Short mmCIF file of C-alpha atoms in Angstrom, two decimals:
data_model
loop_
_atom_site.label_atom_id
_atom_site.label_comp_id
_atom_site.label_asym_id
_atom_site.label_seq_id
_atom_site.Cartn_x
_atom_site.Cartn_y
_atom_site.Cartn_z
CA MET A 1 121.80 123.12 22.58
CA ARG A 2 123.53 125.33 19.99
CA PHE A 3 121.18 128.33 19.69
CA CYS A 4 119.15 130.32 22.22
CA SER A 5 115.51 129.22 21.92
CA HIS A 6 114.47 132.63 23.25
CA CYS A 7 116.32 135.02 20.87
CA GLY A 8 117.98 132.72 18.26
CA SER A 9 121.51 133.87 19.08
CA SER A 10 124.40 131.42 18.75
CA SER A 11 126.26 133.14 21.59
CA LEU A 12 125.56 130.48 24.19
CA GLU A 13 127.89 130.11 27.13
CA PHE A 14 128.06 127.22 29.57
CA ARG A 15 128.76 128.88 32.91
CA ILE A 16 127.54 129.29 36.48
CA PRO A 17 125.02 132.16 36.56
CA GLU A 18 125.32 134.68 39.39
CA GLY A 19 123.71 133.32 42.55
CA ASP A 20 123.65 129.78 41.18
CA THR A 21 125.90 126.82 42.00
CA LEU A 22 125.89 124.81 38.76
CA PRO A 23 126.86 125.63 35.16
CA ARG A 24 123.93 126.32 32.81
CA HIS A 25 123.51 127.22 29.16
CA VAL A 26 123.28 131.03 29.33
CA CYS A 27 122.60 133.27 26.34
CA ALA A 28 125.25 136.02 26.11
CA SER A 29 122.89 138.01 23.90
CA CYS A 30 119.56 138.04 25.82
CA ALA A 31 120.77 136.61 29.19
CA GLU A 32 118.17 133.80 29.16
CA ILE A 33 119.21 130.85 31.34
CA HIS A 34 118.30 127.46 29.86
CA TYR A 35 117.81 124.96 32.68
CA GLN A 36 117.87 121.25 31.96
CA ASN A 37 116.37 118.77 34.40
CA PRO A 38 115.77 115.02 34.70
CA LYS A 39 112.76 113.46 33.02
CA ILE A 40 110.24 111.17 34.64
CA VAL A 41 109.45 107.72 33.24
CA VAL A 42 106.12 106.36 34.52
CA GLY A 43 104.86 102.82 34.13
CA CYS A 44 102.90 99.91 35.56
CA LEU A 45 103.49 96.41 36.77
CA PRO A 46 100.09 95.02 35.68
CA GLU A 47 98.89 91.84 37.43
CA TRP A 48 96.20 89.30 36.63
CA GLU A 49 95.69 86.31 38.93
CA GLY A 50 99.33 86.12 39.94
CA ARG A 51 100.70 86.70 36.47
CA VAL A 52 102.44 89.81 35.20
CA LEU A 53 101.96 91.55 31.86
CA LEU A 54 105.07 92.25 29.76
CA CYS A 55 105.49 93.88 26.35
CA ARG A 56 108.08 92.92 23.72
CA ARG A 57 109.57 96.08 22.26
CA ALA A 58 108.96 96.91 18.59
CA ILE A 59 111.26 99.94 18.78
CA GLU A 60 114.87 100.75 19.56
CA PRO A 61 116.60 100.71 21.94
CA ARG A 62 116.36 97.04 22.91
CA HIS A 63 114.11 96.02 20.01
CA GLY A 64 112.73 92.52 20.61
CA LEU A 65 113.37 92.49 24.38
CA TRP A 66 110.68 92.43 27.08
CA THR A 67 109.65 95.31 29.31
CA LEU A 68 106.89 96.63 31.53
CA PRO A 69 104.70 99.31 29.93
CA ALA A 70 106.37 102.66 30.70
CA GLY A 71 107.32 105.95 29.07
CA PHE A 72 107.95 109.64 29.58
CA LEU A 73 105.48 111.62 31.67
CA GLU A 74 103.90 114.38 29.60
CA ASN A 75 103.27 118.00 30.56
CA GLY A 76 99.78 118.45 31.97
CA GLU A 77 99.59 114.89 33.25
CA THR A 78 99.61 113.36 36.74
CA VAL A 79 101.99 110.46 37.38
CA VAL A 80 99.06 108.04 37.73
CA ALA A 81 97.44 109.24 34.49
CA GLY A 82 100.79 108.86 32.74
CA ALA A 83 101.21 105.27 33.97
CA GLU A 84 97.67 104.44 32.77
CA ARG A 85 98.28 106.06 29.38
CA GLU A 86 101.54 104.21 28.76
CA THR A 87 99.86 100.91 29.63
CA LEU A 88 97.04 101.66 27.22
CA GLU A 89 99.44 102.76 24.44
CA GLU A 90 101.92 99.90 24.70
CA ALA A 91 99.65 97.02 25.72
CA SER A 92 96.12 98.28 24.83
CA ALA A 93 95.39 97.37 28.45
CA ARG A 94 93.22 99.06 31.05
CA VAL A 95 94.43 98.99 34.65
CA ASP A 96 93.48 100.12 38.11
CA VAL A 97 96.67 101.80 39.25
CA GLY A 98 97.65 100.95 42.82
CA GLU A 99 100.53 102.01 45.01
CA LEU A 100 103.86 103.41 43.93
CA TYR A 101 106.23 100.47 44.04
CA ALA A 102 109.63 101.45 42.59
CA LEU A 103 111.32 104.85 42.39
CA ILE A 104 114.66 104.48 40.61
CA SER A 105 117.05 107.34 39.84
CA LEU A 106 119.28 107.02 36.77
CA PRO A 107 121.57 110.02 37.30
CA GLN A 108 123.83 109.27 34.34
CA ILE A 109 120.99 109.58 31.84
CA ASN A 110 118.93 112.15 33.76
CA GLN A 111 115.87 109.98 34.28
CA VAL A 112 113.74 108.96 37.26
CA TYR A 113 111.58 105.84 36.94
CA MET A 114 108.28 105.54 38.82
CA MET A 115 106.67 102.12 38.57
CA PHE A 116 103.22 101.50 40.04
CA ARG A 117 101.58 98.21 40.94
CA ALA A 118 98.39 97.80 38.92
CA ARG A 119 95.57 95.35 38.27
CA LEU A 120 94.34 94.60 34.79
CA THR A 121 90.60 95.27 34.66
CA ASP A 122 90.07 92.66 31.88
CA LEU A 123 91.99 90.43 29.47
CA ASP A 124 91.33 92.52 26.38
CA PHE A 125 94.93 93.54 25.70
CA GLY A 126 97.37 93.31 22.79
CA PRO A 127 100.37 95.02 21.21
CA GLY A 128 100.22 98.76 20.58
CA PRO A 129 102.37 100.31 17.82
CA GLU A 130 105.52 100.18 20.00
CA SER A 131 105.12 96.50 20.95
CA LEU A 132 105.59 93.27 18.99
CA GLU A 133 103.80 91.09 21.50
CA VAL A 134 102.09 91.41 24.87
CA ARG A 135 101.48 88.51 27.24
CA LEU A 136 101.07 87.40 30.83
CA PHE A 137 103.92 85.59 32.58
CA ASP A 138 104.08 83.41 35.65
CA GLU A 139 107.14 84.04 37.80
CA ALA A 140 108.78 80.87 36.47
CA GLU A 141 108.28 82.00 32.86
CA ILE A 142 109.84 85.47 33.11
CA PRO A 143 112.52 85.78 30.37
CA TRP A 144 115.18 87.19 32.71
CA GLU A 145 117.88 87.11 30.05
CA ARG A 146 115.73 89.05 27.62
CA ILE A 147 114.51 91.94 29.80
CA ALA A 148 115.13 95.29 28.08
CA PHE A 149 116.28 97.46 30.99
CA ARG A 150 117.87 97.03 34.43
CA THR A 151 115.13 99.21 35.95
CA ILE A 152 112.59 96.64 34.78
CA SER A 153 114.46 93.52 35.92
CA ARG A 154 115.06 95.16 39.32
CA THR A 155 111.37 96.04 39.65
CA LEU A 156 110.30 92.51 38.70
CA ARG A 157 112.84 90.77 40.97
CA ASN A 158 111.81 92.89 43.96
CA PHE A 159 108.15 92.30 43.18
CA PHE A 160 108.44 88.51 43.28
CA LEU A 161 110.52 88.69 46.49
CA ASP A 162 108.07 91.06 48.17
CA ARG A 163 105.13 88.96 47.06
CA LYS A 164 106.55 86.03 49.00
CA LEU A 165 106.86 88.32 52.03
CA GLY A 166 103.31 89.62 51.51
CA HIS A 167 104.36 93.27 51.76
CA PHE A 168 105.16 95.82 49.04
CA PRO A 169 107.01 98.85 50.45
CA THR A 170 107.83 101.71 48.06
CA ARG A 171 111.39 100.91 47.05
CA VAL A 172 113.67 103.91 46.42
CA SER A 173 116.97 103.15 44.72
CA SER A 174 119.37 104.28 42.03
CA LEU A 175 121.16 102.64 39.15
CA VAL A 176 124.61 103.81 38.17
CA ARG A 177 126.47 102.23 35.27
CA PRO A 178 129.94 101.04 36.16
CA ALA A 179 132.71 103.08 34.56
CA ALA A 180 133.84 101.65 31.23
CA ARG A 181 136.66 99.15 31.75
CA SER A 182 140.03 100.29 30.61
CA LEU A 183 141.19 98.34 27.57
CA ALA A 184 144.80 98.68 28.64
CA PRO A 185 146.25 95.52 30.19
CA ASP A 186 146.20 95.55 33.97
CA HIS A 187 149.83 95.21 35.09
CA SER A 188 149.07 95.59 38.76
CA ALA A 189 148.16 91.92 39.13
CA ALA A 190 151.46 90.84 37.54
CA ALA A 191 153.59 93.27 39.53
CA MET B 1 110.28 128.67 22.64
CA ARG B 2 110.67 130.97 19.64
CA PHE B 3 113.79 129.61 17.91
CA CYS B 4 115.10 126.11 17.28
CA SER B 5 117.90 125.42 19.77
CA HIS B 6 119.38 122.93 17.30
CA CYS B 7 119.66 125.05 14.10
CA GLY B 8 118.60 128.57 15.16
CA SER B 9 115.68 128.75 12.73
CA SER B 10 112.55 130.70 13.67
CA SER B 11 110.37 128.32 11.64
CA LEU B 12 108.96 126.48 14.62
CA GLU B 13 105.63 124.73 14.30
CA PHE B 14 103.45 123.39 17.10
CA ARG B 15 102.01 120.19 15.68
CA ILE B 16 101.66 116.47 16.22
CA PRO B 17 104.72 114.73 14.74
CA GLU B 18 104.13 111.59 12.66
CA GLY B 19 103.66 108.59 14.92
CA ASP B 20 103.09 110.77 17.98
CA THR B 21 99.84 111.63 19.77
CA LEU B 22 100.53 115.09 21.22
CA PRO B 23 101.54 118.42 19.67
CA ARG B 24 105.22 119.34 20.02
CA HIS B 25 107.44 122.22 18.99
CA VAL B 26 108.87 120.93 15.70
CA CYS B 27 111.47 122.77 13.62
CA ALA B 28 110.30 123.11 9.98
CA SER B 29 113.90 123.75 8.96
CA CYS B 30 115.87 120.89 10.56
CA ALA B 31 112.94 118.66 11.72
CA GLU B 32 114.17 118.57 15.33
CA ILE B 33 111.37 117.78 17.80
CA HIS B 34 111.59 119.74 21.05
CA TYR B 35 109.97 117.72 23.83
CA GLN B 36 108.95 119.42 27.05
CA ASN B 37 108.33 117.37 30.18
CA PRO B 38 107.43 117.92 33.85
CA LYS B 39 110.11 118.82 36.36
CA ILE B 40 110.75 117.11 39.66
CA VAL B 41 110.83 119.04 42.94
CA VAL B 42 112.60 117.12 45.71
CA GLY B 43 112.60 118.00 49.39
CA CYS B 44 112.63 116.84 52.99
CA LEU B 45 110.43 116.90 56.05
CA PRO B 46 113.27 117.09 58.59
CA GLU B 47 112.43 115.96 62.16
CA TRP B 48 114.14 116.46 65.50
CA GLU B 49 112.58 115.04 68.67
CA GLY B 50 109.03 115.42 67.42
CA ARG B 51 109.54 118.85 65.93
CA VAL B 52 109.71 119.73 62.23
CA LEU B 53 112.11 122.10 60.51
CA LEU B 54 110.64 124.86 58.35
CA CYS B 55 112.29 127.66 56.33
CA ARG B 56 110.90 131.16 55.81
CA ARG B 57 111.36 132.12 52.17
CA ALA B 58 113.72 134.99 51.28
CA ILE B 59 112.75 134.80 47.60
CA GLU B 60 109.67 135.09 45.41
CA PRO B 61 107.20 133.56 44.98
CA ARG B 62 105.73 133.60 48.49
CA HIS B 63 108.49 135.72 50.05
CA GLY B 64 108.17 135.65 53.85
CA LEU B 65 106.04 132.50 54.02
CA TRP B 66 107.13 129.15 55.51
CA THR B 67 108.05 126.03 53.59
CA LEU B 68 109.87 122.73 53.82
CA PRO B 69 113.30 122.68 52.16
CA ALA B 70 112.73 121.65 48.52
CA GLY B 71 113.75 122.55 44.98
CA PHE B 72 114.29 121.30 41.44
CA LEU B 73 116.14 118.03 40.95
CA GLU B 74 119.30 118.61 38.90
CA ASN B 75 120.66 116.55 36.02
CA GLY B 76 123.15 113.95 37.26
CA GLU B 77 121.54 113.71 40.68
CA THR B 78 119.52 110.99 42.42
CA VAL B 79 116.27 112.03 44.09
CA VAL B 80 117.73 111.36 47.55
CA ALA B 81 120.88 113.38 46.79
CA GLY B 82 118.67 116.23 45.54
CA ALA B 83 116.57 116.24 48.72
CA GLU B 84 119.76 116.33 50.83
CA ARG B 85 121.25 119.14 48.74
CA GLU B 86 118.14 121.31 48.96
CA THR B 87 118.04 120.84 52.74
CA LEU B 88 121.69 121.85 52.99
CA GLU B 89 121.25 124.87 50.68
CA GLU B 90 118.06 126.27 52.23
CA ALA B 91 118.55 125.36 55.89
CA SER B 92 122.29 124.60 56.16
CA ALA B 93 121.08 121.34 57.68
CA ARG B 94 122.36 117.80 57.37
CA VAL B 95 119.81 115.00 57.32
CA ASP B 96 119.52 111.26 57.09
CA VAL B 97 116.93 110.88 54.34
CA GLY B 98 114.32 108.22 55.09
CA GLU B 99 111.34 106.96 53.15
CA LEU B 100 109.49 108.70 50.36
CA TYR B 101 106.43 110.21 52.00
CA ALA B 102 104.54 112.42 49.53
CA LEU B 103 104.40 112.25 45.72
CA ILE B 104 102.22 115.09 44.46
CA SER B 105 101.53 115.84 40.79
CA LEU B 106 100.84 119.44 39.78
CA PRO B 107 99.74 118.94 36.17
CA GLN B 108 98.85 122.58 35.57
CA ILE B 109 102.39 123.77 36.23
CA ASN B 110 104.17 120.61 35.00
CA GLN B 111 105.78 119.70 38.30
CA VAL B 112 105.93 116.57 40.44
CA TYR B 113 106.82 116.97 44.14
CA MET B 114 108.68 114.22 46.02
CA MET B 115 108.97 114.82 49.74
CA PHE B 116 111.02 112.49 51.92
CA ARG B 117 110.87 112.00 55.67
CA ALA B 118 114.27 112.84 57.18
CA ARG B 119 116.08 113.11 60.51
CA LEU B 120 118.32 116.04 61.33
CA THR B 121 121.72 114.70 62.30
CA ASP B 122 122.46 117.71 64.56
CA LEU B 123 121.10 121.16 65.49
CA ASP B 124 123.70 123.15 63.56
CA PHE B 125 121.30 124.71 61.03
CA GLY B 126 120.40 128.22 59.88
CA PRO B 127 119.15 130.21 56.90
CA GLY B 128 120.85 129.71 53.54
CA PRO B 129 120.73 132.51 50.92
CA GLU B 130 117.14 131.66 49.94
CA SER B 131 115.79 131.66 53.53
CA LEU B 132 115.11 134.46 56.02
CA GLU B 133 114.80 132.19 59.03
CA VAL B 134 114.91 128.48 59.82
CA ARG B 135 113.42 126.92 62.95
CA LEU B 136 111.86 123.85 64.52
CA PHE B 137 108.11 123.75 65.14
CA ASP B 138 105.93 121.63 67.38
CA GLU B 139 102.68 120.58 65.74
CA ALA B 140 100.77 123.21 67.76
CA GLU B 141 103.10 125.97 66.55
CA ILE B 142 102.88 125.34 62.78
CA PRO B 143 101.92 128.64 61.07
CA TRP B 144 99.17 127.07 58.94
CA GLU B 145 98.01 130.42 57.57
CA ARG B 146 101.51 131.30 56.48
CA ILE B 147 102.61 128.16 54.63
CA ALA B 148 103.96 129.02 51.16
CA PHE B 149 102.53 126.19 49.03
CA ARG B 150 99.60 123.76 49.13
CA THR B 151 101.99 120.87 48.49
CA ILE B 152 103.72 121.74 51.76
CA SER B 153 100.59 122.20 53.88
CA ARG B 154 99.21 118.91 52.53
CA THR B 155 102.47 117.12 53.34
CA LEU B 156 102.56 118.55 56.87
CA ARG B 157 98.87 117.85 57.61
CA ASN B 158 99.20 114.24 56.46
CA PHE B 159 102.39 113.85 58.47
CA PHE B 160 100.80 114.89 61.77
CA LEU B 161 97.76 112.67 61.09
CA ASP B 162 99.91 109.67 60.15
CA ARG B 163 102.14 110.23 63.18
CA LYS B 164 99.10 109.77 65.43
CA LEU B 165 98.34 106.52 63.56
CA GLY B 166 101.99 105.42 63.84
CA HIS B 167 102.26 104.58 60.14
CA PHE B 168 103.62 106.60 57.20
CA PRO B 169 102.52 105.15 53.85
CA THR B 170 103.82 106.80 50.68
CA ARG B 171 100.99 109.15 49.76
CA VAL B 172 100.39 109.69 46.03
CA SER B 173 98.08 112.56 45.12
CA SER B 174 97.61 115.49 42.79
CA LEU B 175 96.76 119.15 43.20
CA VAL B 176 94.68 120.90 40.58
CA ARG B 177 93.83 124.56 40.88
CA PRO B 178 90.13 125.31 40.56
CA ALA B 179 89.22 127.14 37.35
CA ALA B 180 89.27 130.90 37.72
CA ARG B 181 85.83 132.19 38.69
CA SER B 182 84.00 134.10 36.02
CA LEU B 183 83.80 137.79 36.83
CA ALA B 184 80.46 138.05 35.03
CA PRO B 185 77.47 138.15 37.37
CA ASP B 186 75.84 134.76 37.78
CA HIS B 187 72.24 135.12 36.57
CA SER B 188 71.41 131.46 37.03
CA ALA B 189 70.74 131.90 40.73
CA ALA B 190 68.32 134.78 40.02
CA ALA B 191 66.57 133.01 37.15
#
């Protein structure tokens, strides 16, 4: 953010507004406060007779890797409608959306994932413009080394575990990237 | 949005970008696309020995009415950390956050509520700057006619029902305001 979207001024400050506790982009010209908040990613884990539908990404990031259908929730949309829409867009698939299964916070990139269990209503699916390929996988076939995102591999791993237990609680968790490793040699071990 | 926050131009268009499906604010000068997405409201339903903690609002909207502690999730924050922070800010209360209980979409105002069940860790609570009063309520004492938001009354009503059943599933729902009634006289009934 370099200019105020309200008045066009370039006099933006990053400071804690009066009565607030966190720094915000504040316009020194018109006093507008520009709040920024996490975005919601909604998606489905679509099932058909014990198999799970995955999409191979036709776009960056992670072009060529496999994922569950998911994307940003839009204004004016419920979370369930968003999960249905993303499944239709990425896999041309229609689903009955079931229970919320995974709620994963990604605080470092300001996203919250919401993945729903879902049942395909038919087998008439195929790649949308953002997918190279869409297919059903048995548990044993899942390409674990070629899953696009940690949110997706976590959701899938929990799903297959919970399926063995016969119970699918809503799983709330967070994913934090480890700090980048220092490239400097570690002398502590040699000391 | 009247000016591009990227280049300061006032040449903003509201149109569907190439490859997209929905209209966005697009800058005709620098081509930046300004996406707008729903915000997350996180909060708690704090319990103590069968009673529930409510806060009476010291701010608009709904000044003077009762609510559960809740507010916008901040960048860099997990949903659980946000629910804890809001409970501390509004009720000066510390909680152990439990399971996600209510997930309510409000598509007309681009918000998604996430309310967690929680246990107060002690009775050292009181009004923060945004509350007039904070207290514990038995079910029979809940001021149903003076609850600030429908999301909150729905969450509380479901909670007391589910408590009788001894089971608290994560409840996913949406709230849509009815269309404003026409002020024109309705001649259809007289026809």
